[in-house]
Amino acid sequence: MPAAQPAELLPQTDPVEISTRMRPGEWTEETLQAHVEDYKQQIRNMGAAESEIVTEVERTDEGAAVVVVSWIRATA
């Protein structure tokens, strides 16, 4: 018999975020978009509706890129 799971691991209103920072030379526009799509799919797999997914991509003057994909859960 599997172990009982807690009824709720995270409050259902807490946002979920997946992020990374890539240094100069570690990414191209194509790999950056692949990261964004992968992170969005991971959030979708957790149950997010497309309208609840927020994506932020920042390119620094030094050539780095910061990717943040968040699930902003709708309040009931």
mmCIF file of N, CA and C in Angstrom:
data_model
loop_
_atom_site.group_PDB
_atom_site.id
_atom_site.type_symbol
_atom_site.label_atom_id
_atom_site.label_comp_id
_atom_site.label_asym_id
_atom_site.label_seq_id
_atom_site.Cartn_x
_atom_site.Cartn_y
_atom_site.Cartn_z
ATOM 1 N N MET A 1 0.847 -1.181 0.000
ATOM 2 C CA MET A 1 0.000 0.000 0.000
ATOM 3 C C MET A 1 0.888 1.238 0.000
ATOM 4 N N PRO A 2 0.657 2.199 -0.928
ATOM 5 C CA PRO A 2 1.488 3.404 -0.966
ATOM 6 C C PRO A 2 1.292 4.263 0.271
ATOM 7 N N ALA A 3 2.320 4.998 0.610
ATOM 8 C CA ALA A 3 2.248 5.898 1.763
ATOM 9 C C ALA A 3 1.221 6.992 1.496
ATOM 10 N N ALA A 4 0.535 7.387 2.540
ATOM 11 C CA ALA A 4 -0.460 8.462 2.410
ATOM 12 C C ALA A 4 0.248 9.767 2.096
ATOM 13 N N GLN A 5 -0.326 10.524 1.181
ATOM 14 C CA GLN A 5 0.230 11.819 0.795
ATOM 15 C C GLN A 5 -0.461 12.920 1.577
ATOM 16 N N PRO A 6 0.259 13.984 1.919
ATOM 17 C CA PRO A 6 -0.412 15.115 2.572
ATOM 18 C C PRO A 6 -1.517 15.649 1.666
ATOM 19 N N ALA A 7 -2.578 16.129 2.270
ATOM 20 C CA ALA A 7 -3.706 16.645 1.492
ATOM 21 C C ALA A 7 -3.269 17.786 0.593
ATOM 22 N N GLU A 8 -2.304 18.566 1.056
ATOM 23 C CA GLU A 8 -1.880 19.724 0.283
ATOM 24 C C GLU A 8 -0.417 20.004 0.580
ATOM 25 N N LEU A 9 0.422 19.970 -0.434
ATOM 26 C CA LEU A 9 1.840 20.240 -0.225
ATOM 27 C C LEU A 9 2.120 21.732 -0.180
ATOM 28 N N LEU A 10 1.484 22.478 -1.050
ATOM 29 C CA LEU A 10 1.621 23.931 -1.084
ATOM 30 C C LEU A 10 0.227 24.539 -1.076
ATOM 31 N N PRO A 11 0.075 25.675 -0.422
ATOM 32 C CA PRO A 11 -1.224 26.335 -0.550
ATOM 33 C C PRO A 11 -1.513 26.575 -2.031
ATOM 34 N N GLN A 12 -2.713 26.301 -2.455
ATOM 35 C CA GLN A 12 -3.062 26.386 -3.864
ATOM 36 C C GLN A 12 -3.003 27.790 -4.434
ATOM 37 N N THR A 13 -2.799 28.787 -3.607
ATOM 38 C CA THR A 13 -2.700 30.154 -4.108
ATOM 39 C C THR A 13 -1.251 30.594 -4.299
ATOM 40 N N ASP A 14 -0.297 29.837 -3.781
ATOM 41 C CA ASP A 14 1.106 30.218 -3.931
ATOM 42 C C ASP A 14 1.534 30.103 -5.392
ATOM 43 N N PRO A 15 2.279 31.090 -5.878
ATOM 44 C CA PRO A 15 2.784 30.983 -7.245
ATOM 45 C C PRO A 15 3.870 29.918 -7.339
ATOM 46 N N VAL A 16 4.046 29.388 -8.540
ATOM 47 C CA VAL A 16 5.110 28.429 -8.829
ATOM 48 C C VAL A 16 6.020 29.100 -9.842
ATOM 49 N N GLU A 17 7.338 28.941 -9.669
ATOM 50 C CA GLU A 17 8.273 29.613 -10.569
ATOM 51 C C GLU A 17 9.403 28.674 -10.937
ATOM 52 N N ILE A 18 9.759 28.683 -12.217
ATOM 53 C CA ILE A 18 10.946 27.986 -12.708
ATOM 54 C C ILE A 18 11.810 29.056 -13.355
ATOM 55 N N SER A 19 13.076 29.105 -12.980
ATOM 56 C CA SER A 19 13.930 30.153 -13.534
ATOM 57 C C SER A 19 15.362 29.658 -13.707
ATOM 58 N N THR A 20 16.075 30.379 -14.559
ATOM 59 C CA THR A 20 17.492 30.091 -14.759
ATOM 60 C C THR A 20 18.182 31.359 -15.241
ATOM 61 N N ARG A 21 19.480 31.391 -15.041
ATOM 62 C CA ARG A 21 20.317 32.479 -15.564
ATOM 63 C C ARG A 21 21.397 31.830 -16.401
ATOM 64 N N MET A 22 21.512 32.282 -17.632
ATOM 65 C CA MET A 22 22.523 31.732 -18.530
ATOM 66 C C MET A 22 23.575 32.800 -18.806
ATOM 67 N N ARG A 23 24.813 32.411 -18.687
ATOM 68 C CA ARG A 23 25.923 33.345 -18.888
ATOM 69 C C ARG A 23 26.158 33.607 -20.375
ATOM 70 N N PRO A 24 26.872 34.690 -20.660
ATOM 71 C CA PRO A 24 27.209 34.973 -22.063
ATOM 72 C C PRO A 24 27.889 33.764 -22.704
ATOM 73 N N GLY A 25 27.474 33.436 -23.909
ATOM 74 C CA GLY A 25 28.048 32.310 -24.634
ATOM 75 C C GLY A 25 27.386 30.977 -24.343
ATOM 76 N N GLU A 26 26.523 30.909 -23.330
ATOM 77 C CA GLU A 26 25.857 29.657 -22.977
ATOM 78 C C GLU A 26 24.525 29.475 -23.697
ATOM 79 N N TRP A 27 24.113 30.474 -24.455
ATOM 80 C CA TRP A 27 22.797 30.390 -25.083
ATOM 81 C C TRP A 27 22.782 31.104 -26.425
ATOM 82 N N THR A 28 21.806 30.701 -27.237
ATOM 83 C CA THR A 28 21.487 31.397 -28.480
ATOM 84 C C THR A 28 19.996 31.715 -28.409
ATOM 85 N N GLU A 29 19.484 32.484 -29.348
ATOM 86 C CA GLU A 29 18.042 32.770 -29.350
ATOM 87 C C GLU A 29 17.241 31.470 -29.448
ATOM 88 N N GLU A 30 17.743 30.514 -30.217
ATOM 89 C CA GLU A 30 17.034 29.230 -30.372
ATOM 90 C C GLU A 30 17.018 28.435 -29.070
ATOM 91 N N THR A 31 18.170 28.338 -28.384
ATOM 92 C CA THR A 31 18.194 27.580 -27.128
ATOM 93 C C THR A 31 17.420 28.310 -26.038
ATOM 94 N N LEU A 32 17.428 29.630 -26.081
ATOM 95 C CA LEU A 32 16.658 30.415 -25.117
ATOM 96 C C LEU A 32 15.170 30.104 -25.265
ATOM 97 N N GLN A 33 14.674 30.101 -26.498
ATOM 98 C CA GLN A 33 13.268 29.784 -26.739
ATOM 99 C C GLN A 33 12.949 28.350 -26.338
ATOM 100 N N ALA A 34 13.885 27.435 -26.542
ATOM 101 C CA ALA A 34 13.671 26.046 -26.137
ATOM 102 C C ALA A 34 13.528 25.946 -24.617
ATOM 103 N N HIS A 35 14.350 26.693 -23.877
ATOM 104 C CA HIS A 35 14.234 26.721 -22.412
ATOM 105 C C HIS A 35 12.876 27.254 -21.997
ATOM 106 N N VAL A 36 12.455 28.353 -22.609
ATOM 107 C CA VAL A 36 11.165 28.961 -22.278
ATOM 108 C C VAL A 36 10.044 27.953 -22.516
ATOM 109 N N GLU A 37 10.037 27.308 -23.663
ATOM 110 C CA GLU A 37 8.970 26.348 -23.978
ATOM 111 C C GLU A 37 9.000 25.148 -23.034
ATOM 112 N N ASP A 38 10.194 24.680 -22.676
ATOM 113 C CA ASP A 38 10.308 23.563 -21.744
ATOM 114 C C ASP A 38 9.749 23.948 -20.375
ATOM 115 N N TYR A 39 10.100 25.125 -19.887
ATOM 116 C CA TYR A 39 9.608 25.576 -18.583
ATOM 117 C C TYR A 39 8.098 25.766 -18.608
ATOM 118 N N LYS A 40 7.570 26.331 -19.703
ATOM 119 C CA LYS A 40 6.122 26.498 -19.814
ATOM 120 C C LYS A 40 5.424 25.142 -19.795
ATOM 121 N N GLN A 41 5.993 24.142 -20.490
ATOM 122 C CA GLN A 41 5.385 22.821 -20.500
ATOM 123 C C GLN A 41 5.412 22.197 -19.114
ATOM 124 N N GLN A 42 6.498 22.390 -18.379
ATOM 125 C CA GLN A 42 6.564 21.861 -17.014
ATOM 126 C C GLN A 42 5.459 22.471 -16.149
ATOM 127 N N ILE A 43 5.234 23.775 -16.300
ATOM 128 C CA ILE A 43 4.180 24.455 -15.536
ATOM 129 C C ILE A 43 2.802 23.935 -15.973
ATOM 130 N N ARG A 44 2.610 23.754 -17.279
ATOM 131 C CA ARG A 44 1.343 23.191 -17.768
ATOM 132 C C ARG A 44 1.111 21.802 -17.171
ATOM 133 N N ASN A 45 2.164 20.989 -17.115
ATOM 134 C CA ASN A 45 2.054 19.640 -16.564
ATOM 135 C C ASN A 45 1.639 19.650 -15.097
ATOM 136 N N MET A 46 1.911 20.741 -14.403
ATOM 137 C CA MET A 46 1.500 20.887 -13.001
ATOM 138 C C MET A 46 0.038 21.302 -12.883
ATOM 139 N N GLY A 47 -0.577 21.663 -14.015
ATOM 140 C CA GLY A 47 -1.997 22.003 -13.991
ATOM 141 C C GLY A 47 -2.332 23.439 -14.331
ATOM 142 N N ALA A 48 -1.357 24.225 -14.730
ATOM 143 C CA ALA A 48 -1.626 25.636 -15.028
ATOM 144 C C ALA A 48 -2.381 25.790 -16.340
ATOM 145 N N ALA A 49 -3.321 26.709 -16.332
ATOM 146 C CA ALA A 49 -3.980 27.117 -17.569
ATOM 147 C C ALA A 49 -3.055 28.087 -18.292
ATOM 148 N N GLU A 50 -3.152 28.137 -19.606
ATOM 149 C CA GLU A 50 -2.274 29.022 -20.386
ATOM 150 C C GLU A 50 -2.372 30.473 -19.901
ATOM 151 N N SER A 51 -3.574 30.895 -19.508
ATOM 152 C CA SER A 51 -3.782 32.273 -19.055
ATOM 153 C C SER A 51 -3.117 32.564 -17.708
ATOM 154 N N GLU A 52 -2.688 31.524 -16.988
ATOM 155 C CA GLU A 52 -2.039 31.703 -15.689
ATOM 156 C C GLU A 52 -0.513 31.685 -15.780
ATOM 157 N N ILE A 53 0.021 31.456 -16.977
ATOM 158 C CA ILE A 53 1.475 31.362 -17.155
ATOM 159 C C ILE A 53 2.024 32.718 -17.578
ATOM 160 N N VAL A 54 3.016 33.181 -16.831
ATOM 161 C CA VAL A 54 3.676 34.450 -17.122
ATOM 162 C C VAL A 54 5.139 34.162 -17.412
ATOM 163 N N THR A 55 5.626 34.690 -18.528
ATOM 164 C CA THR A 55 7.013 34.470 -18.942
ATOM 165 C C THR A 55 7.755 35.795 -18.982
ATOM 166 N N GLU A 56 8.935 35.814 -18.376
ATOM 167 C CA GLU A 56 9.799 36.993 -18.409
ATOM 168 C C GLU A 56 11.177 36.555 -18.892
ATOM 169 N N VAL A 57 11.691 37.252 -19.880
ATOM 170 C CA VAL A 57 13.041 36.993 -20.384
ATOM 171 C C VAL A 57 13.777 38.319 -20.363
ATOM 172 N N GLU A 58 14.921 38.321 -19.705
ATOM 173 C CA GLU A 58 15.746 39.533 -19.639
ATOM 174 C C GLU A 58 17.107 39.215 -20.224
ATOM 175 N N ARG A 59 17.541 40.054 -21.132
ATOM 176 C CA ARG A 59 18.888 39.943 -21.697
ATOM 177 C C ARG A 59 19.697 41.099 -21.121
ATOM 178 N N THR A 60 20.810 40.777 -20.477
ATOM 179 C CA THR A 60 21.620 41.825 -19.856
ATOM 180 C C THR A 60 22.577 42.443 -20.861
ATOM 181 N N ASP A 61 23.097 43.596 -20.521
ATOM 182 C CA ASP A 61 24.077 44.274 -21.375
ATOM 183 C C ASP A 61 25.352 43.453 -21.524
ATOM 184 N N GLU A 62 25.623 42.583 -20.552
ATOM 185 C CA GLU A 62 26.826 41.751 -20.585
ATOM 186 C C GLU A 62 26.654 40.505 -21.450
ATOM 187 N N GLY A 63 25.420 40.250 -21.928
ATOM 188 C CA GLY A 63 25.189 39.097 -22.790
ATOM 189 C C GLY A 63 24.579 37.893 -22.094
ATOM 190 N N ALA A 64 24.225 38.044 -20.832
ATOM 191 C CA ALA A 64 23.563 36.952 -20.110
ATOM 192 C C ALA A 64 22.059 37.004 -20.400
ATOM 193 N N ALA A 65 21.378 35.936 -20.052
ATOM 194 C CA ALA A 65 19.922 35.900 -20.187
ATOM 195 C C ALA A 65 19.335 35.305 -18.917
ATOM 196 N N VAL A 66 18.244 35.897 -18.470
ATOM 197 C CA VAL A 66 17.520 35.413 -17.306
ATOM 198 C C VAL A 66 16.117 35.036 -17.773
ATOM 199 N N VAL A 67 15.710 33.805 -17.481
ATOM 200 C CA VAL A 67 14.397 33.310 -17.876
ATOM 201 C C VAL A 67 13.614 32.974 -16.606
ATOM 202 N N VAL A 68 12.395 33.498 -16.512
ATOM 203 C CA VAL A 68 11.506 33.189 -15.403
ATOM 204 C C VAL A 68 10.140 32.847 -15.976
ATOM 205 N N VAL A 69 9.648 31.655 -15.671
ATOM 206 C CA VAL A 69 8.305 31.252 -16.075
ATOM 207 C C VAL A 69 7.542 30.964 -14.791
ATOM 208 N N SER A 70 6.433 31.673 -14.603
ATOM 209 C CA SER A 70 5.664 31.569 -13.360
ATOM 210 C C SER A 70 4.240 31.134 -13.628
ATOM 211 N N TRP A 71 3.684 30.428 -12.666
ATOM 212 C CA TRP A 71 2.272 30.076 -12.658
ATOM 213 C C TRP A 71 1.632 30.964 -11.615
ATOM 214 N N ILE A 72 0.915 31.960 -12.070
ATOM 215 C CA ILE A 72 0.185 32.859 -11.180
ATOM 216 C C ILE A 72 -1.215 32.271 -11.056
ATOM 217 N N ARG A 73 -1.438 31.556 -9.981
ATOM 218 C CA ARG A 73 -2.695 30.830 -9.818
ATOM 219 C C ARG A 73 -3.863 31.780 -9.642
ATOM 220 N N ALA A 74 -4.930 31.491 -10.346
ATOM 221 C CA ALA A 74 -6.144 32.282 -10.223
ATOM 222 C C ALA A 74 -6.748 32.040 -8.852
ATOM 223 N N THR A 75 -7.250 33.088 -8.237
ATOM 224 C CA THR A 75 -7.888 32.938 -6.941
ATOM 225 C C THR A 75 -9.351 32.573 -7.126
ATOM 226 N N ALA A 76 -9.816 31.729 -6.268
ATOM 227 C CA ALA A 76 -11.207 31.269 -6.381
ATOM 228 C C ALA A 76 -12.166 32.227 -5.729
#
